[in-house]
PDB file of C-alpha atoms in Angstrom:
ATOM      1  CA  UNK V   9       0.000   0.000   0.000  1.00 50.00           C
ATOM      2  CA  UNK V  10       2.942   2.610   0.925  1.00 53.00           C
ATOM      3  CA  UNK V  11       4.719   1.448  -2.370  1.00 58.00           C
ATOM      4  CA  UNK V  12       1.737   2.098  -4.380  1.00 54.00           C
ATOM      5  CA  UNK V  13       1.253   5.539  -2.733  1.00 54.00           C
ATOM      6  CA  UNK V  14       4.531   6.531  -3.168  1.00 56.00           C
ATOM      7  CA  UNK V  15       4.735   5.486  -6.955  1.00 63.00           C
ATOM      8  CA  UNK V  16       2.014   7.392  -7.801  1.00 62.00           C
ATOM      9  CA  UNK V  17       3.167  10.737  -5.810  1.00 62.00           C
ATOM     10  CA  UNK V  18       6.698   9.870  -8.026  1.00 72.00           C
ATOM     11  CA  UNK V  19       4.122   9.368 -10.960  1.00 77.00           C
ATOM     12  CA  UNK V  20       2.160  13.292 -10.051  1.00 77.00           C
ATOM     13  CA  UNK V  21       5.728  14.670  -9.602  1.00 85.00           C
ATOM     14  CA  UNK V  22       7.290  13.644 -12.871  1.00 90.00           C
ATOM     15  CA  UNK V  23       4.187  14.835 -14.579  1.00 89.00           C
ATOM     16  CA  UNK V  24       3.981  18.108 -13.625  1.00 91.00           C
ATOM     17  CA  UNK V  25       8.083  18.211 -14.731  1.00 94.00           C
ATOM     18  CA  UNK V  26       7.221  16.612 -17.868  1.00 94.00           C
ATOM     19  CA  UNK V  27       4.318  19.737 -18.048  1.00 95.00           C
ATOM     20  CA  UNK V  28       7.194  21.962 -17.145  1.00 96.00           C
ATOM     21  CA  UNK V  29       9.216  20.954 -19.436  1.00 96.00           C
ATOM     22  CA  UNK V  30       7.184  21.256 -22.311  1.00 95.00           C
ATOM     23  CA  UNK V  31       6.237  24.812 -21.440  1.00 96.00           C
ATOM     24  CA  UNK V  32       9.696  25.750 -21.501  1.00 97.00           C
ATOM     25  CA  UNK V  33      10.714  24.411 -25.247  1.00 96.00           C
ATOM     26  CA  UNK V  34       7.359  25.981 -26.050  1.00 96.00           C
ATOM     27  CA  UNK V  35       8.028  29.483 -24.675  1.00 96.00           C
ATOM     28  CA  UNK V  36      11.420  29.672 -25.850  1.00 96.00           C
ATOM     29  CA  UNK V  37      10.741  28.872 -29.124  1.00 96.00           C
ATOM     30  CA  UNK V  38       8.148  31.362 -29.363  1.00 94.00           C
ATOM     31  CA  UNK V  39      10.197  33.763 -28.465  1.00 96.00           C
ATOM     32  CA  UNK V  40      12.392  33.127 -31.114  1.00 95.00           C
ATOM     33  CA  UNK V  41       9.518  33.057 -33.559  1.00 93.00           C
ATOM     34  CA  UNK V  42       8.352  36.094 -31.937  1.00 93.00           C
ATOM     35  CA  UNK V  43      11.715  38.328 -32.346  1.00 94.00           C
ATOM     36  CA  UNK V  44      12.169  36.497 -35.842  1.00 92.00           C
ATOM     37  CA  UNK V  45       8.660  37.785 -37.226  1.00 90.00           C
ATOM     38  CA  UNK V  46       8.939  41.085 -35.337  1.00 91.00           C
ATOM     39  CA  UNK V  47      12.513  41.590 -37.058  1.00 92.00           C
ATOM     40  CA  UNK V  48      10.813  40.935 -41.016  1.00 89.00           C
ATOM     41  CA  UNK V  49       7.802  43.334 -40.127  1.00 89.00           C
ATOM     42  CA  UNK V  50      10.480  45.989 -38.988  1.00 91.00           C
ATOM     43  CA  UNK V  51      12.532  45.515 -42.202  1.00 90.00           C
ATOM     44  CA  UNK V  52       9.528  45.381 -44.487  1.00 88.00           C
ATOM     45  CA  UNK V  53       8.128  48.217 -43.380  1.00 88.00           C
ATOM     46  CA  UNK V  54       4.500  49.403 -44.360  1.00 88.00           C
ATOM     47  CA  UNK V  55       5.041  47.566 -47.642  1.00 89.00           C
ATOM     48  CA  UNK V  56       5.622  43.961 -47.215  1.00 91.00           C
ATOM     49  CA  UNK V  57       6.794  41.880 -49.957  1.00 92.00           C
ATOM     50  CA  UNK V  58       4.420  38.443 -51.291  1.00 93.00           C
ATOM     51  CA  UNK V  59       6.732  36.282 -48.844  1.00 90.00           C
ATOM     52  CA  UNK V  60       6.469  38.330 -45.385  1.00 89.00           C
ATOM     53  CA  UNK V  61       2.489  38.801 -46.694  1.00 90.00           C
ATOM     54  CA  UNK V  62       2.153  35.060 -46.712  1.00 91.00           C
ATOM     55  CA  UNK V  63       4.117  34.851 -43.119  1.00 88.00           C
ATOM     56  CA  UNK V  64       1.903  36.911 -41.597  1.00 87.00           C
ATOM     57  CA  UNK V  65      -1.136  35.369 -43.002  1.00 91.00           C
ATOM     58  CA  UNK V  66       0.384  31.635 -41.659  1.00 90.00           C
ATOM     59  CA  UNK V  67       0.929  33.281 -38.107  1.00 89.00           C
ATOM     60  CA  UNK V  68      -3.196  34.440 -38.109  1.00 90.00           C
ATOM     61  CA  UNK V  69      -3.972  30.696 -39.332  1.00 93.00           C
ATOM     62  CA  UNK V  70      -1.833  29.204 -36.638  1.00 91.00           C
ATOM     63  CA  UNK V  71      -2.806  31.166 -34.155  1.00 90.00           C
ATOM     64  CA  UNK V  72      -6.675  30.057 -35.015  1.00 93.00           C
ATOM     65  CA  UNK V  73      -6.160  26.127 -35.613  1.00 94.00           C
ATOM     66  CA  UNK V  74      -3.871  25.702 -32.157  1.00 92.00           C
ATOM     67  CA  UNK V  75      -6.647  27.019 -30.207  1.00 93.00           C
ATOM     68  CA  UNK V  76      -9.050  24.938 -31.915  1.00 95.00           C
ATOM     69  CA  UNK V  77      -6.882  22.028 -31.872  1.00 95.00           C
ATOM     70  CA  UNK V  78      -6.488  22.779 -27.947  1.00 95.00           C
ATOM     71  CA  UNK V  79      -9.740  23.160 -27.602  1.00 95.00           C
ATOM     72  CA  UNK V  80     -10.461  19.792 -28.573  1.00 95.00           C
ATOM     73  CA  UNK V  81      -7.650  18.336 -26.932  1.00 94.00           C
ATOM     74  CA  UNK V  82      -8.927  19.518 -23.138  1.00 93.00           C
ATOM     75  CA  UNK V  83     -12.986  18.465 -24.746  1.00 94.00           C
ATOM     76  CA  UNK V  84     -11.673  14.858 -25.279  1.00 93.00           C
ATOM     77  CA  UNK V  85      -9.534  14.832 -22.479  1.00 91.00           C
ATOM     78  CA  UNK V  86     -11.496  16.138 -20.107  1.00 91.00           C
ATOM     79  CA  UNK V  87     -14.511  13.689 -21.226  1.00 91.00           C
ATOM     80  CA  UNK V  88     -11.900  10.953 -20.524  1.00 88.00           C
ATOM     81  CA  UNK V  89     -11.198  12.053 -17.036  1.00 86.00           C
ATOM     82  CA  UNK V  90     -14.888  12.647 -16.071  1.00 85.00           C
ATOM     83  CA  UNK V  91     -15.107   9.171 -17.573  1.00 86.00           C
ATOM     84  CA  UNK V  92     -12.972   7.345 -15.327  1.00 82.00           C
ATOM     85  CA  UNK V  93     -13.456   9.792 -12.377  1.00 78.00           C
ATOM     86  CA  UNK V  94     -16.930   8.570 -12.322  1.00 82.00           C
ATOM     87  CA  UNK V  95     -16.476   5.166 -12.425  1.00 84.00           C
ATOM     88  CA  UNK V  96     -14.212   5.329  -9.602  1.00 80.00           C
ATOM     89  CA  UNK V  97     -17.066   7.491  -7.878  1.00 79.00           C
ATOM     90  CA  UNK V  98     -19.821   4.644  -8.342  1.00 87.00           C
ATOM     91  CA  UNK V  99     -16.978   1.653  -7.727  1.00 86.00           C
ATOM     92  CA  UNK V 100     -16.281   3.115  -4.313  1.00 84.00           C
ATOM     93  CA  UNK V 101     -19.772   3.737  -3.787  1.00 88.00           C
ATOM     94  CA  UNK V 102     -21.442   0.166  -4.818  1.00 92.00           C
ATOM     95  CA  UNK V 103     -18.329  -0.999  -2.365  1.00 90.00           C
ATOM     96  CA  UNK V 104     -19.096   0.835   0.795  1.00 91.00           C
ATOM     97  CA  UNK V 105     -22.681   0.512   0.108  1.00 94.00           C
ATOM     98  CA  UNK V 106     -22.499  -3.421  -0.155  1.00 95.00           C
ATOM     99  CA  UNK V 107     -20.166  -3.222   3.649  1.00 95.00           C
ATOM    100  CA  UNK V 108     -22.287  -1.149   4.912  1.00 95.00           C
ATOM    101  CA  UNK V 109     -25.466  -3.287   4.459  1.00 95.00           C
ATOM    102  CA  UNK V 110     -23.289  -6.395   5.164  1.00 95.00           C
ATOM    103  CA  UNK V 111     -22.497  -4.212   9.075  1.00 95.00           C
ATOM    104  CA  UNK V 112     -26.342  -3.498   9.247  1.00 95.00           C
ATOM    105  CA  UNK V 113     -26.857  -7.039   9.041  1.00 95.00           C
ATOM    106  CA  UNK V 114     -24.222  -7.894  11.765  1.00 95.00           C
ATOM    107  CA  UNK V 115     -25.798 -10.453  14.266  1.00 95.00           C
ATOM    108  CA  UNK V 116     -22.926 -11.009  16.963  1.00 95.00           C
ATOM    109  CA  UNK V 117     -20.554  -8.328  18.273  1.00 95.00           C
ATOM    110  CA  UNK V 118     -17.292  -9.632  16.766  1.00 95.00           C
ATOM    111  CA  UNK V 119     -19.137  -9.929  13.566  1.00 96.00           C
ATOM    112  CA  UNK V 120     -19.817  -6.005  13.982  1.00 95.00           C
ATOM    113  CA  UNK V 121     -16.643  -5.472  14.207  1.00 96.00           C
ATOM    114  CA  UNK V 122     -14.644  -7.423  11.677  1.00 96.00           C
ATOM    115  CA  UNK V 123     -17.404  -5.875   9.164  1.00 96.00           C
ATOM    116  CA  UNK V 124     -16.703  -2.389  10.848  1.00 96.00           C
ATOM    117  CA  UNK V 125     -12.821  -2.427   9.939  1.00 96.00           C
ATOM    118  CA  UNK V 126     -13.796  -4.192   6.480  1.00 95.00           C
ATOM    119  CA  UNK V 127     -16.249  -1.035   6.152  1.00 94.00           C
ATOM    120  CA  UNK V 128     -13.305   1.492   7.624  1.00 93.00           C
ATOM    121  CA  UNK V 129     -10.469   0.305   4.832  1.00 92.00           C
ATOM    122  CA  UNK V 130     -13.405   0.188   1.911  1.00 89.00           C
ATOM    123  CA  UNK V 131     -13.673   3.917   2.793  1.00 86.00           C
ATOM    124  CA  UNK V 132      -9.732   4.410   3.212  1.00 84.00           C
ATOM    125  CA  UNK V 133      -8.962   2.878  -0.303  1.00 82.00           C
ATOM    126  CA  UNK V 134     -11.997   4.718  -2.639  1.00 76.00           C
ATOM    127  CA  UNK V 135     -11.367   8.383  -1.056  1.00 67.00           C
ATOM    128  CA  UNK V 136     -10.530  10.290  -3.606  1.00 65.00           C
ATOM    129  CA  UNK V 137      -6.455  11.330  -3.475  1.00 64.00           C
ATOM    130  CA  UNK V 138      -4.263  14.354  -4.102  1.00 63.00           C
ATOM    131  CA  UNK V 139      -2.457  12.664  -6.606  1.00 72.00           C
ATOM    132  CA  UNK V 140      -5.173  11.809  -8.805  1.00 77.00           C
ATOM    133  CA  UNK V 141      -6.067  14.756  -9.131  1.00 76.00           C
ATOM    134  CA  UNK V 142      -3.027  16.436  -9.645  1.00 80.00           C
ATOM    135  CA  UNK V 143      -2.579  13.642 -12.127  1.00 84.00           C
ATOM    136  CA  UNK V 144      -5.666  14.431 -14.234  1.00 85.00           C
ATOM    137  CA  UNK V 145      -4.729  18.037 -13.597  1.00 88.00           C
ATOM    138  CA  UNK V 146      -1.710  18.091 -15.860  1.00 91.00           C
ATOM    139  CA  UNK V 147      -3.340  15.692 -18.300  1.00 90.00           C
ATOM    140  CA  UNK V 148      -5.386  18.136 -19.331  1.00 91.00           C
ATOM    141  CA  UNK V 149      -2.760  20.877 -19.184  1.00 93.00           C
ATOM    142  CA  UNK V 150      -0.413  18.993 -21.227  1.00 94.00           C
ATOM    143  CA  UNK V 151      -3.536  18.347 -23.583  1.00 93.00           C
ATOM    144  CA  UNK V 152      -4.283  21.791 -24.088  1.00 93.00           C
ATOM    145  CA  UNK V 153      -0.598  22.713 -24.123  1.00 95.00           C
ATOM    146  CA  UNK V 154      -0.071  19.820 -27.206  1.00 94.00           C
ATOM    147  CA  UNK V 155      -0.982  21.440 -30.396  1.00 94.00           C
ATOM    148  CA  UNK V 156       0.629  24.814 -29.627  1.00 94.00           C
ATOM    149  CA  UNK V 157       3.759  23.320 -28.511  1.00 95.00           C
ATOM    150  CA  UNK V 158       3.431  21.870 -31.400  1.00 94.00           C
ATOM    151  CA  UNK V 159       3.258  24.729 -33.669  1.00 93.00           C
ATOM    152  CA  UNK V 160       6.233  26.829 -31.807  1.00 94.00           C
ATOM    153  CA  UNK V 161       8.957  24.070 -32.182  1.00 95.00           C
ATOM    154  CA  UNK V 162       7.929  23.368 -35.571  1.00 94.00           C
ATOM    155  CA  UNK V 163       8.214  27.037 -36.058  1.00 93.00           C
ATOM    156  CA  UNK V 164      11.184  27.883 -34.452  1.00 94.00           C
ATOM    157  CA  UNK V 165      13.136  25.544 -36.776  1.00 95.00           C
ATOM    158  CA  UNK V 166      11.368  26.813 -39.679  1.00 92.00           C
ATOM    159  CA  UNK V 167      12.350  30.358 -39.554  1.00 90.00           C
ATOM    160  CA  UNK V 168      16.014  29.437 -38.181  1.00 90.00           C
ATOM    161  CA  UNK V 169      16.439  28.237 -41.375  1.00 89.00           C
ATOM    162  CA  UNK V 170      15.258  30.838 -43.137  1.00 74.00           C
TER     163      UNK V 170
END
């Protein structure tokens, strides 16, 4: 029981690093994309030329199908975590239903009891934890987080190259 609570606290931890992580490539390279794009508007001035026109027409587009690519990414993922989060809502409660009927029913005082502590460790094992929840917390993060990550890396090495 300890193992499995500390493998999934290791298992919330490296998830929020892997989160981390992935923020960072993401912000740095769109900060290079950034000061890249900002430097050809500069130098084109108030009349760009066909290929700055069609870079600033990608950067709108992007901009648009990211967010609705994110968009979908947190719908789906968040349907999949409401998914499972209820199951594990009407698991627990179908379990501590069924040994809390089977106390009711007790008929001797050591029976009561033994059925008490069975009752006690249902409730102890199907309360919700931290750690899920932190858990589906950066799932859906890194969901949303995906597509434009996405988009900046593939970016960055795009106009690097000229």
């Amino acid at each position: 029981m300890r193992r499995a609570r500390r493998s999934s606290g290791l298992n919330a931890f490296s998830s929020w690093l892997r989160l981390a992580q992935t923020y960072t490539e993401m912000t740095t390279a769109a900060m290079q994309v950034v000061a890249h794009r900002t430097k050809r508007m500069t130098t084109a001035g108030a009349r760009p030329n066909a290929r700055d026109r069609r870079e600033l027409a990608l950067m709108v587009q992007e901009k648009v199908d990211a967010a609705a690519h994110s968009a979908f990414a947190v719908s789906s993922e968040l349907l999949r975590v409401n998914h499972r989060s209820a199951m594990r809502a009407w698991l627990a409660m179908m379990t501590v239903s069924a040994d809390a009927l089977s106390l009711a029913g007790s008929r001797t005082a050591s029976q009561a009891v033994a059925r008490q502590i069975r009752l006690g460790r249902a409730l102890q094992r199907t309360a919700p934890t931290i750690t899920a929840l932190s858990t589906a917390t950066t799932s859906l993060a890194s969901a949303a987080l995906k597509p434009v990550h996405s988009r900046a890396m593939r970016n960055a090495v795009r106009l690097r190259r000229g």
